[in-house]
Amino acid sequence: MIFLSVLLFAVWLVINASFEVPILIIGVLVSVALSFVFIRRSAVWNIPVTPARVLHFITYTGVFLVELVKANIEMLRYVYSPRIDIRPGIVKVKMPLKTPLGRLALANSIALTPGSLVMDLRGDDLFIHLLDVKTADPEEAARAITGPFHKHLEAVFG
């Protein structure tokens, strides 16, 4: 519950972008209340917190931010290019994670980077629309899409 409360409080701070005392108090109360509801309603949030998992989560956050910047730079290249040379397409990728929270984190990590959109998850198959498909090899495409996130998310969520 503490880990989830801290995570929700961090999201609260990012959304509000303010450290005023009333906002901090409301953020703490809302974060603790939501954590309590989530923990009581679902076993999905029962993630054991270990130093290794915390380290992997911090590393994942850094990797995600780097991938986000790279994708945004790529989008700038497409927007300002005099001739747009893209190959849009849908790529089918095997979902490497098994836990619901891990799957959610991976799908959101992919969907939040510009140029990609998670369309569907059927069983263990993840269907992703890409603005520019770089390769026709499904395994190479899967490594390019999920590779940066997979290792750390698997270490955190199992």
Coordinates of N, CA and C in Angstrom, one line a residue:
M1 N 0.8 -1.2 0.0 CA 0.0 0.0 0.0 C 0.9 1.3 0.0
I2 N 2.0 1.2 0.7 CA 2.9 2.4 0.8 C 3.5 2.7 -0.6
F3 N 3.9 1.6 -1.3 CA 4.5 1.8 -2.7 C 3.4 2.5 -3.6
L4 N 2.2 1.9 -3.6 CA 1.2 2.5 -4.5 C 0.8 3.9 -4.1
S5 N 0.8 4.2 -2.8 CA 0.5 5.5 -2.3 C 1.5 6.5 -2.8
V6 N 2.8 6.1 -2.7 CA 3.9 7.0 -3.1 C 3.8 7.2 -4.6
L7 N 3.5 6.1 -5.4 CA 3.4 6.2 -6.8 C 2.2 7.2 -7.2
L8 N 1.1 7.0 -6.6 CA 0.0 7.9 -6.9 C 0.2 9.3 -6.5
F9 N 0.9 9.5 -5.3 CA 1.2 10.8 -4.9 C 2.2 11.5 -5.9
A10 N 3.1 10.7 -6.4 CA 4.1 11.3 -7.4 C 3.3 11.7 -8.7
V11 N 2.4 10.9 -9.1 CA 1.5 11.3 -10.3 C 0.7 12.5 -10.0
W12 N 0.2 12.6 -8.7 CA -0.5 13.8 -8.3 C 0.3 15.1 -8.4
L13 N 1.6 15.0 -7.9 CA 2.5 16.1 -8.0 C 2.8 16.5 -9.4
V14 N 3.0 15.5 -10.3 CA 3.3 15.8 -11.7 C 2.1 16.5 -12.3
I15 N 0.9 16.0 -12.1 CA -0.3 16.6 -12.7 C -0.5 18.0 -12.2
N16 N -0.4 18.2 -10.9 CA -0.6 19.6 -10.3 C 0.5 20.5 -10.5
A17 N 1.7 20.1 -10.6 CA 2.9 20.9 -10.8 C 3.0 22.0 -9.7
S18 N 2.6 21.7 -8.5 CA 2.7 22.7 -7.4 C 3.0 22.0 -6.1
F19 N 3.7 22.7 -5.2 CA 4.1 22.2 -3.9 C 3.4 23.0 -2.8
E20 N 2.3 23.6 -3.1 CA 1.6 24.3 -2.1 C 1.0 23.4 -1.1
V21 N 0.9 23.8 0.2 CA 0.5 22.9 1.3 C -0.9 22.3 1.1
P22 N -1.9 23.1 0.7 CA -3.2 22.4 0.5 C -3.2 21.4 -0.6
I23 N -2.4 21.6 -1.7 CA -2.4 20.6 -2.7 C -1.6 19.3 -2.2
L24 N -0.6 19.5 -1.5 CA 0.2 18.4 -0.9 C -0.7 17.6 0.0
I25 N -1.5 18.2 0.9 CA -2.4 17.5 1.8 C -3.5 16.8 1.1
I26 N -4.1 17.4 0.1 CA -5.1 16.7 -0.7 C -4.5 15.5 -1.4
G27 N -3.3 15.7 -2.0 CA -2.6 14.7 -2.7 C -2.4 13.5 -1.8
V28 N -1.9 13.7 -0.6 CA -1.6 12.6 0.3 C -2.9 11.9 0.7
L29 N -4.0 12.6 1.0 CA -5.2 12.0 1.3 C -5.8 11.2 0.2
V30 N -5.8 11.8 -1.0 CA -6.4 11.1 -2.2 C -5.5 9.8 -2.5
S31 N -4.2 10.0 -2.4 CA -3.3 8.8 -2.7 C -3.5 7.7 -1.8
V32 N -3.6 8.0 -0.5 CA -3.8 6.9 0.5 C -5.2 6.3 0.3
A33 N -6.2 7.1 0.1 CA -7.6 6.6 -0.1 C -7.6 5.7 -1.3
L34 N -7.1 6.1 -2.4 CA -7.1 5.3 -3.6 C -6.3 4.0 -3.5
S35 N -5.2 4.1 -2.8 CA -4.4 2.9 -2.5 C -5.1 1.9 -1.7
F36 N -5.8 2.4 -0.7 CA -6.6 1.5 0.1 C -7.7 0.8 -0.7
V37 N -8.4 1.5 -1.5 CA -9.4 0.9 -2.4 C -8.8 -0.1 -3.3
F38 N -7.7 0.3 -4.0 CA -7.1 -0.6 -5.0 C -6.6 -1.9 -4.3
I39 N -6.0 -1.8 -3.2 CA -5.4 -2.9 -2.5 C -6.5 -3.8 -2.0
R40 N -7.6 -3.3 -1.5 CA -8.7 -4.1 -1.0 C -9.5 -4.8 -2.1
R41 N -9.6 -4.2 -3.2 CA -10.4 -4.7 -4.3 C -9.7 -5.7 -5.2
S42 N -8.4 -5.6 -5.3 CA -7.7 -6.4 -6.3 C -6.4 -6.9 -5.8
A43 N -6.0 -8.1 -6.1 CA -4.7 -8.6 -5.8 C -3.6 -8.2 -6.8
V44 N -4.0 -7.5 -7.9 CA -3.1 -7.1 -8.9 C -2.0 -6.2 -8.3
W45 N -2.4 -5.3 -7.4 CA -1.5 -4.3 -6.8 C -0.6 -4.9 -5.7
N46 N -0.8 -6.1 -5.4 CA 0.1 -6.7 -4.3 C 1.4 -7.1 -4.9
I47 N 2.3 -6.2 -5.1 CA 3.6 -6.4 -5.7 C 4.6 -6.3 -4.5
P48 N 5.4 -7.3 -4.3 CA 6.4 -7.2 -3.3 C 7.5 -6.2 -3.7
V49 N 7.8 -5.3 -2.7 CA 8.8 -4.3 -3.0 C 10.1 -4.7 -2.5
T50 N 11.1 -4.8 -3.4 CA 12.4 -5.2 -3.0 C 13.4 -4.1 -3.6
P51 N 14.6 -4.0 -3.1 CA 15.5 -3.0 -3.6 C 15.8 -3.3 -5.1
A52 N 15.8 -4.5 -5.5 CA 16.1 -4.8 -7.0 C 14.9 -4.3 -7.8
R53 N 13.7 -4.6 -7.3 CA 12.5 -4.1 -8.1 C 12.5 -2.6 -8.2
V54 N 12.8 -1.9 -7.1 CA 12.8 -0.5 -7.1 C 13.8 0.1 -8.1
L55 N 15.0 -0.6 -8.1 CA 16.1 -0.2 -9.0 C 15.7 -0.4 -10.4
H56 N 15.0 -1.5 -10.7 CA 14.5 -1.8 -12.1 C 13.4 -0.8 -12.5
F57 N 12.6 -0.4 -11.5 CA 11.5 0.6 -11.9 C 12.1 1.9 -12.2
I58 N 13.1 2.3 -11.4 CA 13.8 3.6 -11.7 C 14.5 3.6 -13.0
T59 N 15.2 2.4 -13.3 CA 15.8 2.3 -14.6 C 14.8 2.3 -15.7
Y60 N 13.7 1.6 -15.5 CA 12.6 1.6 -16.5 C 12.1 3.0 -16.8
T61 N 12.0 3.8 -15.8 CA 11.5 5.2 -16.0 C 12.5 5.9 -16.8
G62 N 13.8 5.8 -16.6 CA 14.8 6.4 -17.4 C 14.8 5.9 -18.8
V63 N 14.7 4.6 -19.0 CA 14.6 4.1 -20.4 C 13.4 4.6 -21.1
F64 N 12.2 4.6 -20.4 CA 11.0 5.1 -21.0 C 11.2 6.6 -21.4
L65 N 11.8 7.4 -20.6 CA 12.0 8.8 -21.0 C 12.9 9.0 -22.2
V66 N 13.9 8.2 -22.2 CA 14.8 8.2 -23.4 C 14.1 7.8 -24.6
E67 N 13.3 6.7 -24.6 CA 12.6 6.2 -25.7 C 11.5 7.3 -26.2
L68 N 10.9 8.0 -25.2 CA 9.9 9.0 -25.5 C 10.6 10.2 -26.2
V69 N 11.8 10.6 -25.8 CA 12.5 11.7 -26.5 C 12.9 11.2 -27.9
K70 N 13.4 10.0 -28.0 CA 13.8 9.5 -29.3 C 12.6 9.5 -30.3
A71 N 11.4 9.0 -29.8 CA 10.3 8.9 -30.6 C 9.8 10.3 -31.0
N72 N 9.9 11.3 -30.1 CA 9.5 12.6 -30.4 C 10.4 13.3 -31.5
I73 N 11.7 13.0 -31.4 CA 12.6 13.5 -32.4 C 12.3 12.9 -33.7
E74 N 12.0 11.6 -33.7 CA 11.6 10.9 -35.0 C 10.4 11.6 -35.6
M75 N 9.4 11.9 -34.7 CA 8.2 12.6 -35.2 C 8.5 13.9 -35.8
L76 N 9.4 14.7 -35.2 CA 9.9 16.0 -35.7 C 10.5 15.8 -37.1
R77 N 11.3 14.7 -37.2 CA 11.9 14.5 -38.5 C 10.8 14.2 -39.6
Y78 N 9.8 13.5 -39.3 CA 8.7 13.3 -40.2 C 7.9 14.5 -40.6
V79 N 7.7 15.3 -39.5 CA 6.9 16.6 -39.7 C 7.6 17.6 -40.6
Y80 N 8.9 17.7 -40.3 CA 9.7 18.8 -41.0 C 10.4 18.3 -42.3
S81 N 10.2 17.0 -42.6 CA 10.8 16.5 -43.8 C 10.1 17.0 -45.0
P82 N 10.8 17.4 -46.1 CA 10.1 17.9 -47.3 C 9.3 16.8 -48.0
R83 N 9.8 15.6 -47.8 CA 9.1 14.4 -48.4 C 8.9 13.3 -47.3
I84 N 7.7 13.0 -47.0 CA 7.4 12.0 -46.0 C 7.6 10.6 -46.6
D85 N 8.6 9.9 -46.0 CA 8.8 8.6 -46.5 C 8.5 7.6 -45.3
I86 N 7.3 7.2 -45.2 CA 6.9 6.3 -44.1 C 6.2 5.1 -44.7
R87 N 6.2 4.0 -43.9 CA 5.6 2.8 -44.2 C 4.7 2.4 -43.0
P88 N 3.5 2.9 -42.9 CA 2.6 2.5 -41.8 C 2.2 1.1 -41.9
G89 N 2.0 0.5 -40.8 CA 1.6 -0.9 -40.8 C 1.3 -1.4 -39.4
I90 N 0.7 -2.6 -39.3 CA 0.3 -3.2 -38.1 C 1.3 -4.4 -37.8
V91 N 1.9 -4.4 -36.6 CA 2.8 -5.4 -36.3 C 2.2 -6.3 -35.2
K92 N 2.4 -7.6 -35.3 CA 1.9 -8.6 -34.3 C 3.1 -9.0 -33.5
V93 N 3.0 -8.7 -32.2 CA 4.1 -9.0 -31.3 C 3.7 -9.9 -30.2
K94 N 4.5 -10.9 -29.8 CA 4.2 -11.8 -28.7 C 4.3 -11.0 -27.4
M95 N 3.3 -11.0 -26.5 CA 3.4 -10.3 -25.3 C 4.3 -11.1 -24.3
P96 N 5.4 -10.5 -24.0 CA 6.4 -11.3 -23.2 C 6.0 -11.3 -21.7
L97 N 5.1 -10.5 -21.2 CA 4.8 -10.4 -19.8 C 3.5 -11.2 -19.5
K98 N 3.4 -11.7 -18.3 CA 2.3 -12.6 -18.0 C 1.3 -11.9 -17.0
T99 N 1.8 -11.0 -16.1 CA 1.0 -10.4 -15.1 C 0.1 -9.3 -15.7
P100 N -1.1 -9.1 -15.2 CA -1.9 -8.0 -15.8 C -1.3 -6.7 -15.7
L101 N -0.7 -6.4 -14.6 CA -0.1 -5.0 -14.4 C 1.2 -4.9 -15.3
G102 N 1.9 -5.9 -15.5 CA 3.1 -5.9 -16.4 C 2.6 -5.7 -17.8
R103 N 1.5 -6.3 -18.2 CA 1.0 -6.2 -19.6 C 0.5 -4.8 -19.8
L104 N -0.2 -4.2 -18.8 CA -0.7 -2.9 -18.8 C 0.4 -1.9 -19.0
A105 N 1.5 -2.1 -18.2 CA 2.6 -1.1 -18.2 C 3.3 -1.2 -19.6
L106 N 3.5 -2.4 -20.1 CA 4.2 -2.5 -21.4 C 3.3 -1.9 -22.5
A107 N 2.0 -2.2 -22.5 CA 1.1 -1.7 -23.6 C 1.1 -0.1 -23.5
N108 N 1.0 0.4 -22.3 CA 1.0 1.9 -22.1 C 2.3 2.5 -22.5
S109 N 3.4 1.8 -22.2 CA 4.7 2.3 -22.6 C 4.9 2.4 -24.1
I110 N 4.3 1.4 -24.8 CA 4.4 1.5 -26.3 C 3.4 2.5 -26.8
A111 N 2.2 2.6 -26.3 CA 1.2 3.5 -26.8 C 1.6 5.0 -26.5
L112 N 2.3 5.2 -25.4 CA 2.6 6.6 -25.1 C 3.8 7.2 -25.9
T113 N 4.5 6.3 -26.6 CA 5.6 6.9 -27.4 C 5.0 7.2 -28.8
P114 N 5.2 8.4 -29.3 CA 4.7 8.9 -30.6 C 5.1 8.0 -31.7
G115 N 4.1 7.7 -32.6 CA 4.4 6.9 -33.8 C 3.9 5.5 -33.6
S116 N 3.4 5.1 -32.4 CA 2.9 3.8 -32.2 C 1.7 3.8 -31.4
L117 N 0.8 2.8 -31.7 CA -0.5 2.7 -31.0 C -0.8 1.3 -30.8
V118 N -1.1 0.9 -29.6 CA -1.5 -0.5 -29.3 C -3.0 -0.6 -29.6
M119 N -3.3 -1.5 -30.5 CA -4.6 -1.6 -31.0 C -5.4 -2.7 -30.3
D120 N -4.8 -3.8 -30.0 CA -5.5 -5.0 -29.4 C -4.5 -5.9 -28.7
L121 N -5.0 -6.6 -27.7 CA -4.3 -7.7 -27.1 C -5.2 -8.9 -27.1
R122 N -4.8 -9.9 -27.9 CA -5.6 -11.1 -28.0 C -4.7 -12.3 -27.5
G123 N -5.0 -12.8 -26.4 CA -4.2 -13.9 -25.8 C -2.8 -13.3 -25.5
D124 N -1.8 -13.9 -26.1 CA -0.5 -13.4 -25.9 C 0.0 -12.6 -27.1
D125 N -0.9 -12.2 -28.0 CA -0.5 -11.4 -29.2 C -0.9 -10.0 -29.0
L126 N 0.0 -9.1 -29.2 CA -0.2 -7.6 -29.1 C -0.1 -7.1 -30.5
F127 N -1.2 -6.4 -30.9 CA -1.2 -5.8 -32.2 C -1.0 -4.3 -32.1
I128 N 0.1 -3.8 -32.8 CA 0.6 -2.5 -32.7 C 0.6 -1.8 -34.0
H129 N 0.0 -0.6 -34.1 CA 0.1 0.1 -35.4 C 1.3 1.1 -35.3
L130 N 2.1 1.0 -36.3 CA 3.3 1.8 -36.3 C 3.3 2.8 -37.5
L131 N 3.7 4.0 -37.3 CA 3.7 5.0 -38.3 C 4.7 4.6 -39.4
D132 N 5.8 4.0 -38.9 CA 6.9 3.6 -39.9 C 7.5 2.3 -39.5
V133 N 7.1 1.2 -40.2 CA 7.5 -0.1 -39.9 C 8.9 -0.3 -40.6
K134 N 9.9 -0.5 -39.8 CA 11.3 -0.5 -40.2 C 11.7 -1.9 -40.8
T135 N 11.1 -3.0 -40.4 CA 11.5 -4.3 -40.8 C 10.2 -5.2 -41.0
A136 N 10.4 -6.2 -41.9 CA 9.3 -7.1 -42.1 C 9.5 -8.4 -41.3
D137 N 10.6 -8.5 -40.6 CA 10.9 -9.6 -39.7 C 10.1 -9.4 -38.4
P138 N 9.2 -10.3 -38.0 CA 8.4 -10.1 -36.8 C 9.2 -10.1 -35.5
E139 N 10.2 -11.0 -35.5 CA 11.1 -11.1 -34.3 C 11.9 -9.8 -34.1
E140 N 12.4 -9.3 -35.2 CA 13.2 -8.1 -35.1 C 12.3 -6.9 -34.7
A141 N 11.1 -6.9 -35.3 CA 10.2 -5.8 -34.9 C 9.8 -5.9 -33.5
A142 N 9.6 -7.1 -33.0 CA 9.2 -7.3 -31.6 C 10.3 -6.8 -30.6
R143 N 11.6 -7.1 -31.0 CA 12.7 -6.6 -30.2 C 12.8 -5.1 -30.2
A144 N 12.6 -4.5 -31.4 CA 12.7 -3.1 -31.5 C 11.6 -2.4 -30.7
I145 N 10.4 -3.0 -30.6 CA 9.3 -2.3 -30.0 C 9.3 -2.6 -28.5
T146 N 9.4 -3.8 -28.1 CA 9.3 -4.2 -26.6 C 10.7 -4.2 -25.9
G147 N 11.7 -4.4 -26.7 CA 13.1 -4.6 -26.1 C 13.5 -3.6 -25.0
P148 N 13.3 -2.3 -25.3 CA 13.8 -1.4 -24.2 C 13.1 -1.5 -22.9
F149 N 11.8 -1.9 -22.9 CA 11.0 -2.0 -21.7 C 10.9 -3.3 -21.1
H150 N 11.0 -4.4 -21.9 CA 10.7 -5.7 -21.4 C 11.5 -6.2 -20.2
K151 N 12.8 -6.0 -20.3 CA 13.7 -6.5 -19.2 C 13.3 -5.9 -17.9
H152 N 13.1 -4.6 -17.8 CA 12.9 -3.9 -16.6 C 11.5 -4.2 -16.1
L153 N 10.5 -4.2 -17.0 CA 9.1 -4.5 -16.5 C 9.0 -5.9 -16.0
E154 N 9.7 -6.8 -16.7 CA 9.6 -8.2 -16.2 C 10.2 -8.3 -14.8
A155 N 11.3 -7.6 -14.5 CA 11.9 -7.6 -13.2 C 11.0 -7.0 -12.2
V156 N 10.2 -6.0 -12.5 CA 9.4 -5.3 -11.6 C 8.1 -6.1 -11.4
F157 N 7.4 -6.4 -12.4 CA 6.0 -7.0 -12.3 C 6.0 -8.5 -12.5
G158 N 7.1 -9.1 -12.9 CA 7.1 -10.6 -13.0 C 6.6 -11.1 -14.3

